[in-house]
PDB file of C-alpha atoms in Angstrom:
ATOM      1  CA  MET A   1      11.956  -7.173  -1.430  1.00  0.00           C
ATOM      2  CA  CYS A   2       9.626  -4.798  -3.269  1.00  0.00           C
ATOM      3  CA  GLU A   3       9.012  -1.044  -3.184  1.00  0.00           C
ATOM      4  CA  LEU A   4       5.778   0.876  -2.769  1.00  0.00           C
ATOM      5  CA  LEU A   5       4.553   4.256  -3.990  1.00  0.00           C
ATOM      6  CA  GLY A   6       1.298   5.918  -3.019  1.00  0.00           C
ATOM      7  CA  MET A   7      -0.323   9.303  -3.496  1.00  0.00           C
ATOM      8  CA  ASN A   8      -3.308  10.855  -1.714  1.00  0.00           C
ATOM      9  CA  CYS A   9      -4.533  14.353  -2.626  1.00  0.00           C
ATOM     10  CA  ASN A  10      -7.316  16.819  -1.956  1.00  0.00           C
ATOM     11  CA  THR A  11      -7.714  17.490  -5.682  1.00  0.00           C
ATOM     12  CA  PRO A  12      -7.031  15.211  -8.679  1.00  0.00           C
ATOM     13  CA  THR A  13      -3.296  15.365  -9.387  1.00  0.00           C
ATOM     14  CA  ASP A  14      -0.935  13.538 -11.724  1.00  0.00           C
ATOM     15  CA  ILE A  15       1.943  11.466 -10.380  1.00  0.00           C
ATOM     16  CA  CYS A  16       4.264  11.783 -13.402  1.00  0.00           C
ATOM     17  CA  PHE A  17       7.134  13.409 -11.490  1.00  0.00           C
ATOM     18  CA  SER A  18       7.215  10.904  -8.637  1.00  0.00           C
ATOM     19  CA  PHE A  19       6.683   7.973 -10.982  1.00  0.00           C
ATOM     20  CA  ALA A  20       9.672   9.059 -13.104  1.00  0.00           C
ATOM     21  CA  GLY A  21      11.981   8.418 -10.153  1.00  0.00           C
ATOM     22  CA  PHE A  22      10.107   5.332  -8.997  1.00  0.00           C
ATOM     23  CA  GLN A  23      10.311   3.824 -12.499  1.00  0.00           C
ATOM     24  CA  GLN A  24      14.117   3.904 -12.388  1.00  0.00           C
ATOM     25  CA  ARG A  25      14.156   1.743  -9.288  1.00  0.00           C
ATOM     26  CA  GLY A  26      12.587  -1.064 -11.292  1.00  0.00           C
ATOM     27  CA  GLY A  27      15.866  -2.440 -12.647  1.00  0.00           C
ATOM     28  CA  ALA A  28      17.994   0.669 -13.310  1.00  0.00           C
ATOM     29  CA  THR A  29      18.960   2.202  -9.943  1.00  0.00           C
ATOM     30  CA  SER A  30      17.762  -0.773  -7.895  1.00  0.00           C
ATOM     31  CA  VAL A  31      17.142  -4.515  -8.215  1.00  0.00           C
ATOM     32  CA  HIS A  32      13.323  -4.555  -8.348  1.00  0.00           C
ATOM     33  CA  ALA A  33      13.131  -5.960 -11.861  1.00  0.00           C
ATOM     34  CA  ASP A  34      10.386  -8.597 -11.570  1.00  0.00           C
ATOM     35  CA  GLY A  35       7.429  -6.532 -12.718  1.00  0.00           C
ATOM     36  CA  TRP A  36       5.592  -3.361 -11.826  1.00  0.00           C
ATOM     37  CA  GLY A  37       2.101  -1.925 -11.695  1.00  0.00           C
ATOM     38  CA  ILE A  38       0.135   1.207 -10.900  1.00  0.00           C
ATOM     39  CA  ALA A  39      -3.529   1.949 -10.192  1.00  0.00           C
ATOM     40  CA  PHE A  40      -5.359   5.272 -10.441  1.00  0.00           C
ATOM     41  CA  PHE A  41      -8.769   5.947  -8.951  1.00  0.00           C
ATOM     42  CA  GLU A  42     -10.987   8.159 -11.086  1.00  0.00           C
ATOM     43  CA  GLY A  43     -14.289   8.692  -9.301  1.00  0.00           C
ATOM     44  CA  VAL A  44     -15.660   5.202  -8.665  1.00  0.00           C
ATOM     45  CA  GLY A  45     -13.608   3.798 -11.534  1.00  0.00           C
ATOM     46  CA  ALA A  46      -9.989   2.667 -11.545  1.00  0.00           C
ATOM     47  CA  ARG A  47      -7.308   2.374 -14.209  1.00  0.00           C
ATOM     48  CA  VAL A  48      -4.761  -0.367 -13.575  1.00  0.00           C
ATOM     49  CA  PHE A  49      -1.555  -0.846 -15.582  1.00  0.00           C
ATOM     50  CA  LEU A  50       0.474  -4.025 -14.988  1.00  0.00           C
ATOM     51  CA  ASP A  51       3.591  -5.391 -16.659  1.00  0.00           C
ATOM     52  CA  PRO A  52       5.839  -8.288 -15.543  1.00  0.00           C
ATOM     53  CA  GLN A  53       8.773  -6.565 -17.282  1.00  0.00           C
ATOM     54  CA  PRO A  54      11.199  -4.312 -15.374  1.00  0.00           C
ATOM     55  CA  SER A  55       9.678  -0.830 -15.163  1.00  0.00           C
ATOM     56  CA  PHE A  56      12.828   0.995 -16.292  1.00  0.00           C
ATOM     57  CA  ARG A  57      12.486  -0.499 -19.788  1.00  0.00           C
ATOM     58  CA  SER A  58       8.744  -1.128 -19.942  1.00  0.00           C
ATOM     59  CA  PRO A  59       6.887   0.628 -22.794  1.00  0.00           C
ATOM     60  CA  VAL A  60       3.789   0.640 -20.573  1.00  0.00           C
ATOM     61  CA  ALA A  61       5.750   2.449 -17.859  1.00  0.00           C
ATOM     62  CA  GLU A  62       6.874   5.031 -20.403  1.00  0.00           C
ATOM     63  CA  LEU A  63       3.229   5.600 -21.299  1.00  0.00           C
ATOM     64  CA  VAL A  64       2.313   6.134 -17.635  1.00  0.00           C
ATOM     65  CA  ARG A  65       5.310   8.414 -17.069  1.00  0.00           C
ATOM     66  CA  ASN A  66       4.225  10.705 -19.883  1.00  0.00           C
ATOM     67  CA  TYR A  67       0.460  10.451 -19.476  1.00  0.00           C
ATOM     68  CA  PRO A  68      -0.782  12.929 -16.822  1.00  0.00           C
ATOM     69  CA  ILE A  69      -3.654  10.895 -15.369  1.00  0.00           C
ATOM     70  CA  ARG A  70      -5.196  12.936 -12.559  1.00  0.00           C
ATOM     71  CA  SER A  71      -6.311  11.069  -9.465  1.00  0.00           C
ATOM     72  CA  LYS A  72      -6.857  11.631  -5.747  1.00  0.00           C
ATOM     73  CA  ASN A  73      -5.524   8.178  -4.824  1.00  0.00           C
ATOM     74  CA  VAL A  74      -2.748   6.239  -6.577  1.00  0.00           C
ATOM     75  CA  ILE A  75      -0.923   3.031  -5.605  1.00  0.00           C
ATOM     76  CA  ALA A  76       2.157   1.703  -7.430  1.00  0.00           C
ATOM     77  CA  HIS A  77       4.535  -1.204  -6.876  1.00  0.00           C
ATOM     78  CA  ILE A  78       7.814  -2.508  -8.256  1.00  0.00           C
ATOM     79  CA  ARG A  79       8.561  -6.129  -7.538  1.00  0.00           C
ATOM     80  CA  LYS A  80      11.516  -8.183  -6.410  1.00  0.00           C
ATOM     81  CA  ALA A  81       9.930 -11.626  -6.366  1.00  0.00           C
ATOM     82  CA  THR A  82      10.236 -13.577  -3.120  1.00  0.00           C
ATOM     83  CA  HIS A  83       7.034 -15.635  -3.282  1.00  0.00           C
ATOM     84  CA  GLY A  84       5.289 -16.635  -6.505  1.00  0.00           C
ATOM     85  CA  ARG A  85       6.688 -16.753 -10.004  1.00  0.00           C
ATOM     86  CA  ILE A  86       7.210 -13.730 -12.245  1.00  0.00           C
ATOM     87  CA  ALA A  87       3.900 -13.495 -14.092  1.00  0.00           C
ATOM     88  CA  LEU A  88       1.153 -11.010 -14.865  1.00  0.00           C
ATOM     89  CA  GLU A  89      -1.234 -12.558 -12.334  1.00  0.00           C
ATOM     90  CA  ASN A  90       1.377 -12.087  -9.595  1.00  0.00           C
ATOM     91  CA  THR A  91       2.064  -8.442 -10.426  1.00  0.00           C
ATOM     92  CA  HIS A  92       0.926  -5.824  -7.914  1.00  0.00           C
ATOM     93  CA  PRO A  93      -1.201  -3.856  -7.257  1.00  0.00           C
ATOM     94  CA  PHE A  94      -4.211  -6.164  -6.994  1.00  0.00           C
ATOM     95  CA  MET A  95      -7.808  -5.016  -7.463  1.00  0.00           C
ATOM     96  CA  ARG A  96     -11.055  -6.460  -6.102  1.00  0.00           C
ATOM     97  CA  GLU A  97     -14.612  -5.208  -5.516  1.00  0.00           C
ATOM     98  CA  LEU A  98     -16.235  -4.790  -2.095  1.00  0.00           C
ATOM     99  CA  TRP A  99     -19.436  -2.868  -1.258  1.00  0.00           C
ATOM    100  CA  GLY A 100     -19.741  -1.698  -4.851  1.00  0.00           C
ATOM    101  CA  ARG A 101     -16.299  -0.067  -4.832  1.00  0.00           C
ATOM    102  CA  TYR A 102     -12.914  -1.083  -6.194  1.00  0.00           C
ATOM    103  CA  TRP A 103     -10.178  -1.754  -3.646  1.00  0.00           C
ATOM    104  CA  ILE A 104      -6.489  -1.598  -4.575  1.00  0.00           C
ATOM    105  CA  PHE A 105      -3.699  -3.265  -2.592  1.00  0.00           C
ATOM    106  CA  ALA A 106       0.089  -3.564  -2.886  1.00  0.00           C
ATOM    107  CA  HIS A 107       2.416  -5.313  -0.443  1.00  0.00           C
ATOM    108  CA  ASN A 108       6.109  -5.339   0.358  1.00  0.00           C
ATOM    109  CA  GLY A 109       7.488  -8.140   2.515  1.00  0.00           C
ATOM    110  CA  ALA A 110       6.728 -11.785   3.083  1.00  0.00           C
ATOM    111  CA  VAL A 111       3.897 -13.388   5.046  1.00  0.00           C
ATOM    112  CA  PRO A 112       4.762 -17.103   4.803  1.00  0.00           C
ATOM    113  CA  GLY A 113       1.549 -18.299   6.408  1.00  0.00           C
ATOM    114  CA  PHE A 114      -0.475 -17.030   3.449  1.00  0.00           C
ATOM    115  CA  GLY A 115       1.374 -18.920   0.703  1.00  0.00           C
ATOM    116  CA  GLN A 116       0.257 -21.344  -1.974  1.00  0.00           C
ATOM    117  CA  VAL A 117      -3.071 -19.722  -2.785  1.00  0.00           C
ATOM    118  CA  ASN A 118      -5.696 -21.501  -0.658  1.00  0.00           C
ATOM    119  CA  HIS A 119      -3.780 -24.301   0.971  1.00  0.00           C
ATOM    120  CA  ASP A 120      -1.637 -22.874   3.778  1.00  0.00           C
ATOM    121  CA  ALA A 121      -3.224 -21.448   6.904  1.00  0.00           C
ATOM    122  CA  PRO A 122      -1.961 -18.221   8.432  1.00  0.00           C
ATOM    123  CA  ALA A 123      -0.096 -18.644  11.688  1.00  0.00           C
ATOM    124  CA  PHE A 124      -3.013 -17.476  13.806  1.00  0.00           C
ATOM    125  CA  CYS A 125      -5.372 -20.206  12.493  1.00  0.00           C
ATOM    126  CA  ALA A 126      -5.119 -22.793  15.224  1.00  0.00           C
ATOM    127  CA  THR A 127      -6.987 -25.605  13.455  1.00  0.00           C
ATOM    128  CA  THR A 128      -7.479 -27.076  10.028  1.00  0.00           C
ATOM    129  CA  GLU A 129     -11.154 -26.128  10.237  1.00  0.00           C
ATOM    130  CA  ALA A 130     -10.221 -22.486  10.914  1.00  0.00           C
ATOM    131  CA  ALA A 131      -7.845 -22.483   7.973  1.00  0.00           C
ATOM    132  CA  ALA A 132     -10.523 -23.891   5.701  1.00  0.00           C
ATOM    133  CA  GLN A 133     -12.920 -21.169   6.785  1.00  0.00           C
ATOM    134  CA  VAL A 134     -10.319 -18.452   6.154  1.00  0.00           C
ATOM    135  CA  PHE A 135      -9.447 -19.565   2.650  1.00  0.00           C
ATOM    136  CA  ASN A 136     -12.328 -21.615   1.328  1.00  0.00           C
ATOM    137  CA  ASP A 137     -15.565 -20.174   2.631  1.00  0.00           C
ATOM    138  CA  GLY A 138     -16.945 -20.323  -0.909  1.00  0.00           C
ATOM    139  CA  SER A 139     -17.660 -16.615  -1.247  1.00  0.00           C
ATOM    140  CA  GLY A 140     -15.841 -13.336  -1.447  1.00  0.00           C
ATOM    141  CA  PRO A 141     -12.611 -12.539  -3.267  1.00  0.00           C
ATOM    142  CA  GLN A 142     -10.212 -15.397  -3.988  1.00  0.00           C
ATOM    143  CA  PRO A 143      -6.589 -15.286  -5.182  1.00  0.00           C
ATOM    144  CA  VAL A 144      -5.811 -15.813  -8.872  1.00  0.00           C
ATOM    145  CA  GLY A 145      -2.024 -15.981  -8.644  1.00  0.00           C
ATOM    146  CA  ASP A 146       0.216 -17.718  -6.138  1.00  0.00           C
ATOM    147  CA  THR A 147       1.624 -14.872  -4.040  1.00  0.00           C
ATOM    148  CA  ASP A 148       1.181 -14.451  -0.315  1.00  0.00           C
ATOM    149  CA  SER A 149       0.375 -10.790  -1.038  1.00  0.00           C
ATOM    150  CA  GLU A 150      -2.746 -11.492  -3.085  1.00  0.00           C
ATOM    151  CA  ALA A 151      -3.870 -14.149  -0.595  1.00  0.00           C
ATOM    152  CA  VAL A 152      -3.571 -11.651   2.272  1.00  0.00           C
ATOM    153  CA  PHE A 153      -5.496  -9.011   0.311  1.00  0.00           C
ATOM    154  CA  CYS A 154      -8.372 -11.389  -0.401  1.00  0.00           C
ATOM    155  CA  TRP A 155      -8.390 -12.501   3.224  1.00  0.00           C
ATOM    156  CA  LEU A 156      -8.596  -8.885   4.428  1.00  0.00           C
ATOM    157  CA  LEU A 157     -11.574  -8.146   2.187  1.00  0.00           C
ATOM    158  CA  ARG A 158     -13.351 -11.339   3.225  1.00  0.00           C
ATOM    159  CA  GLN A 159     -12.827 -10.410   6.871  1.00  0.00           C
ATOM    160  CA  LEU A 160     -14.313  -6.963   6.251  1.00  0.00           C
ATOM    161  CA  ARG A 161     -17.297  -8.478   4.451  1.00  0.00           C
ATOM    162  CA  GLN A 162     -17.866 -10.972   7.256  1.00  0.00           C
ATOM    163  CA  ARG A 163     -17.520  -8.279   9.906  1.00  0.00           C
ATOM    164  CA  PHE A 164     -19.796  -5.632   8.357  1.00  0.00           C
ATOM    165  CA  GLY A 165     -22.031  -7.547   5.930  1.00  0.00           C
ATOM    166  CA  ALA A 166     -23.566  -5.479   3.161  1.00  0.00           C
ATOM    167  CA  THR A 167     -23.093  -2.098   4.870  1.00  0.00           C
ATOM    168  CA  PRO A 168     -19.676  -0.446   4.640  1.00  0.00           C
ATOM    169  CA  PRO A 169     -18.383   0.979   7.910  1.00  0.00           C
ATOM    170  CA  ALA A 170     -17.585   4.622   8.584  1.00  0.00           C
ATOM    171  CA  ARG A 171     -13.996   5.746   8.149  1.00  0.00           C
ATOM    172  CA  ASP A 172     -12.889   5.484  11.773  1.00  0.00           C
ATOM    173  CA  GLU A 173     -14.501   2.088  12.279  1.00  0.00           C
ATOM    174  CA  LEU A 174     -12.822   0.823   9.114  1.00  0.00           C
ATOM    175  CA  PHE A 175      -9.452   2.099  10.328  1.00  0.00           C
ATOM    176  CA  SER A 176      -9.934   0.409  13.696  1.00  0.00           C
ATOM    177  CA  THR A 177     -10.825  -2.904  12.058  1.00  0.00           C
ATOM    178  CA  LEU A 178      -7.903  -2.756   9.638  1.00  0.00           C
ATOM    179  CA  HIS A 179      -5.670  -2.065  12.615  1.00  0.00           C
ATOM    180  CA  GLU A 180      -6.931  -5.222  14.316  1.00  0.00           C
ATOM    181  CA  LEU A 181      -6.479  -7.334  11.180  1.00  0.00           C
ATOM    182  CA  THR A 182      -3.033  -5.871  10.482  1.00  0.00           C
ATOM    183  CA  LEU A 183      -1.908  -6.893  13.963  1.00  0.00           C
ATOM    184  CA  LYS A 184      -2.917 -10.490  13.177  1.00  0.00           C
ATOM    185  CA  VAL A 185      -1.198 -10.646   9.798  1.00  0.00           C
ATOM    186  CA  GLY A 186       1.882  -8.765  10.943  1.00  0.00           C
ATOM    187  CA  ALA A 187       2.496 -11.347  13.625  1.00  0.00           C
ATOM    188  CA  SER A 188       3.365 -13.897  10.926  1.00  0.00           C
ATOM    189  CA  GLY A 189       5.637 -11.839   8.670  1.00  0.00           C
ATOM    190  CA  GLU A 190       6.672  -8.504   7.204  1.00  0.00           C
ATOM    191  CA  PHE A 191       3.590  -6.587   6.142  1.00  0.00           C
ATOM    192  CA  ASN A 192       4.330  -3.203   4.578  1.00  0.00           C
ATOM    193  CA  TYR A 193       1.277  -2.338   2.478  1.00  0.00           C
ATOM    194  CA  LEU A 194      -0.812   0.330   0.765  1.00  0.00           C
ATOM    195  CA  LEU A 195      -4.593  -0.059   0.517  1.00  0.00           C
ATOM    196  CA  SER A 196      -7.247   2.270  -0.909  1.00  0.00           C
ATOM    197  CA  ASN A 197     -10.921   2.255  -1.852  1.00  0.00           C
ATOM    198  CA  GLY A 198     -10.690   5.605  -3.637  1.00  0.00           C
ATOM    199  CA  ASP A 199     -11.801   7.616  -0.590  1.00  0.00           C
ATOM    200  CA  TRP A 200      -8.868   6.976   1.734  1.00  0.00           C
ATOM    201  CA  LEU A 201      -5.368   5.573   1.549  1.00  0.00           C
ATOM    202  CA  PHE A 202      -4.146   3.264   4.312  1.00  0.00           C
ATOM    203  CA  ALA A 203      -0.401   2.718   4.728  1.00  0.00           C
ATOM    204  CA  HIS A 204       1.170   0.184   7.060  1.00  0.00           C
ATOM    205  CA  CYS A 205       4.839   0.435   7.891  1.00  0.00           C
ATOM    206  CA  SER A 206       6.104  -2.911   9.083  1.00  0.00           C
ATOM    207  CA  ARG A 207       9.741  -1.953   8.584  1.00  0.00           C
ATOM    208  CA  LYS A 208      10.214   0.884   6.091  1.00  0.00           C
ATOM    209  CA  LEU A 209       7.950   3.623   4.679  1.00  0.00           C
ATOM    210  CA  ALA A 210       8.215   7.405   4.469  1.00  0.00           C
ATOM    211  CA  PHE A 211       5.999  10.250   3.294  1.00  0.00           C
ATOM    212  CA  VAL A 212       6.076  13.908   2.349  1.00  0.00           C
ATOM    213  CA  VAL A 213       3.144  16.334   2.278  1.00  0.00           C
ATOM    214  CA  ARG A 214       3.420  18.981  -0.411  1.00  0.00           C
ATOM    215  CA  LYS A 215       1.413  22.120   0.282  1.00  0.00           C
ATOM    216  CA  ALA A 216       1.763  25.897  -0.027  1.00  0.00           C
ATOM    217  CA  PRO A 217       4.244  27.446  -0.193  1.00  0.00           C
ATOM    218  CA  PHE A 218       5.335  24.993  -2.886  1.00  0.00           C
ATOM    219  CA  ALA A 219       8.979  24.699  -3.893  1.00  0.00           C
ATOM    220  CA  VAL A 220      11.290  22.935  -6.349  1.00  0.00           C
ATOM    221  CA  ALA A 221      11.724  19.185  -5.849  1.00  0.00           C
ATOM    222  CA  HIS A 222      14.595  17.102  -7.272  1.00  0.00           C
ATOM    223  CA  LEU A 223      14.473  13.343  -7.845  1.00  0.00           C
ATOM    224  CA  ALA A 224      17.032  11.141  -6.103  1.00  0.00           C
ATOM    225  CA  ASP A 225      17.102   8.520  -8.882  1.00  0.00           C
ATOM    226  CA  GLU A 226      17.204  10.806 -11.913  1.00  0.00           C
ATOM    227  CA  ASP A 227      18.392  14.366 -12.572  1.00  0.00           C
ATOM    228  CA  VAL A 228      14.889  15.790 -12.907  1.00  0.00           C
ATOM    229  CA  SER A 229      13.421  18.747 -11.040  1.00  0.00           C
ATOM    230  CA  VAL A 230      10.001  20.363 -10.975  1.00  0.00           C
ATOM    231  CA  ASP A 231       8.777  23.638  -9.514  1.00  0.00           C
ATOM    232  CA  PHE A 232       5.441  22.734  -7.944  1.00  0.00           C
ATOM    233  CA  ALA A 233       4.620  26.427  -7.460  1.00  0.00           C
ATOM    234  CA  GLU A 234       4.087  26.615 -11.240  1.00  0.00           C
ATOM    235  CA  LEU A 235       1.764  23.607 -11.325  1.00  0.00           C
ATOM    236  CA  THR A 236      -0.429  23.998  -8.241  1.00  0.00           C
ATOM    237  CA  THR A 237      -2.870  26.306  -6.504  1.00  0.00           C
ATOM    238  CA  PRO A 238      -2.414  27.540  -2.914  1.00  0.00           C
ATOM    239  CA  SER A 239      -5.133  25.176  -1.660  1.00  0.00           C
ATOM    240  CA  ASP A 240      -3.606  21.985  -3.115  1.00  0.00           C
ATOM    241  CA  ARG A 241      -2.289  19.275  -0.778  1.00  0.00           C
ATOM    242  CA  VAL A 242      -0.509  16.140  -1.943  1.00  0.00           C
ATOM    243  CA  ALA A 243       0.815  13.331   0.253  1.00  0.00           C
ATOM    244  CA  VAL A 244       3.336  10.992  -1.387  1.00  0.00           C
ATOM    245  CA  ILE A 245       4.247   7.741   0.373  1.00  0.00           C
ATOM    246  CA  ALA A 246       7.240   5.637  -0.673  1.00  0.00           C
ATOM    247  CA  THR A 247       9.392   2.847   0.674  1.00  0.00           C
ATOM    248  CA  THR A 248      12.344   5.250   0.590  1.00  0.00           C
ATOM    249  CA  PRO A 249      12.263   8.993  -0.232  1.00  0.00           C
ATOM    250  CA  LEU A 250      12.019   9.774  -3.929  1.00  0.00           C
ATOM    251  CA  THR A 251      13.534  13.265  -3.687  1.00  0.00           C
ATOM    252  CA  ASP A 252      16.782  14.467  -2.138  1.00  0.00           C
ATOM    253  CA  ASN A 253      15.840  18.059  -1.279  1.00  0.00           C
ATOM    254  CA  GLU A 254      12.542  17.632   0.597  1.00  0.00           C
ATOM    255  CA  GLU A 255      11.894  16.790   4.244  1.00  0.00           C
ATOM    256  CA  TRP A 256      10.347  13.307   4.338  1.00  0.00           C
ATOM    257  CA  THR A 257       8.783  11.858   7.474  1.00  0.00           C
ATOM    258  CA  THR A 258       9.967   8.353   8.309  1.00  0.00           C
ATOM    259  CA  MET A 259       7.100   6.245   9.606  1.00  0.00           C
ATOM    260  CA  PRO A 260       7.914   4.333  12.795  1.00  0.00           C
ATOM    261  CA  PRO A 261       8.192   0.583  12.153  1.00  0.00           C
ATOM    262  CA  GLY A 262       4.961  -0.985  13.316  1.00  0.00           C
ATOM    263  CA  SER A 263       2.501   1.807  12.521  1.00  0.00           C
ATOM    264  CA  LEU A 264      -0.714   2.045  10.519  1.00  0.00           C
ATOM    265  CA  TRP A 265      -1.562   5.395   8.884  1.00  0.00           C
ATOM    266  CA  LEU A 266      -4.701   6.832   7.302  1.00  0.00           C
ATOM    267  CA  PHE A 267      -4.413   9.554   4.652  1.00  0.00           C
ATOM    268  CA  GLU A 268      -7.335  11.699   3.540  1.00  0.00           C
ATOM    269  CA  GLU A 269      -7.416  14.827   1.376  1.00  0.00           C
ATOM    270  CA  GLY A 270      -3.621  14.945   1.187  1.00  0.00           C
ATOM    271  CA  VAL A 271      -2.737  14.676   4.903  1.00  0.00           C
ATOM    272  CA  PRO A 272      -2.377  11.917   7.523  1.00  0.00           C
ATOM    273  CA  VAL A 273      -5.452  11.999   9.767  1.00  0.00           C
ATOM    274  CA  ALA A 274      -4.921   8.907  11.939  1.00  0.00           C
ATOM    275  CA  GLN A 275      -2.083   6.720  13.170  1.00  0.00           C
ATOM    276  CA  ALA A 276      -1.990   3.611  15.369  1.00  0.00           C
ATOM    277  CA  PRO A 277       0.880   1.367  16.519  1.00  0.00           C
ATOM    278  CA  THR A 278       0.950  -2.223  15.305  1.00  0.00           C
ATOM    279  CA  VAL A 279       3.627  -3.520  17.650  1.00  0.00           C
ATOM    280  CA  PRO A 280       2.923  -4.503  21.258  1.00  0.00           C
ATOM    281  CA  ALA A 281       3.766  -1.762  23.730  1.00  0.00           C
ATOM    282  CA  PRO A 282       6.734  -2.643  25.970  1.00  0.00           C
ATOM    283  CA  PRO A 283       5.716  -3.580  29.514  1.00  0.00           C
ATOM    284  CA  ARG A 284       5.891  -0.802  32.058  1.00  0.00           C
ATOM    285  CA  LYS A 285       8.665  -1.066  34.636  1.00  0.00           C
ATOM    286  CA  GLU A 286       6.307  -1.764  37.514  1.00  0.00           C
ATOM    287  CA  GLU A 287       4.630  -4.555  35.483  1.00  0.00           C
ATOM    288  CA  THR A 288       8.033  -6.096  34.745  1.00  0.00           C
ATOM    289  CA  GLY A 289       8.935  -5.901  38.421  1.00  0.00           C
ATOM    290  CA  SER A 290       5.687  -7.522  39.518  1.00  0.00           C
ATOM    291  CA  ALA A 291       6.207 -10.354  37.049  1.00  0.00           C
ATOM    292  CA  ALA A 292       9.727 -10.875  38.384  1.00  0.00           C
ATOM    293  CA  VAL A 293       8.529 -11.038  41.980  1.00  0.00           C
ATOM    294  CA  ALA A 294       5.777 -13.505  41.060  1.00  0.00           C
ATOM    295  CA  SER A 295       8.289 -15.655  39.207  1.00  0.00           C
ATOM    296  CA  ALA A 296      10.693 -15.648  42.129  1.00  0.00           C
ATOM    297  CA  ALA A 297       7.945 -16.662  44.498  1.00  0.00           C
TER     298      ALA A 297
END
């Protein structure tokens, strides 16, 4: 499987400290040695660094680790390949344009129904015609590589374009629609992901994600994967807020919040502002009883 790292802030912030620990998981302290990537939003622009080498020995990763790029939204990924060969075009995060903005996406898990670029239908496409419409409508973003992750990302953006046309939705409507689409995709596989358009960061926990919000009073943080500490009180102002999202906690002396499996989160200005479940609610006892009586009859 892969690992994810995201950051959402209320003021442009560098991710050098968190990335230093994350980088080690790409082949040094963990097995995710099949490539890595990171994307930084800067205004309406985005910098994307990708390398199919393991991050722990990648010269590009060393550049990123020591280059304090300031951003309000960052998405990073280290890969353990399960679908698609090890290649630059299959390295996360992926970037596409929608509504005149860049969108960045990284995925951890496997969604078998979205494999083989444009040829396999997702599980919820009941007919060949539906599958053809999903993958080959002739417009909108298309996959370049052969991962299920990139295919899902392109499908999500095409669904948003078809739903809203040329006018981007407001934040809450976008969250609601992503929730609906995530339910569909999640039904066919494991769908941990991070998605951002530079304004907001969406995080879906299918099985494993956690986050920490750093705000005043700031304290010293220590990495779990490397003996490195930083005193954020020396680097921040009292109004700063930084949310860091990771597959597993990056520090061993901070209180991380474990996201419930099957939950979609929206981060804005360094805090979570919305959450919705993506697993069906268990039936209430009286509903279960009624069903049992009907069955017995």
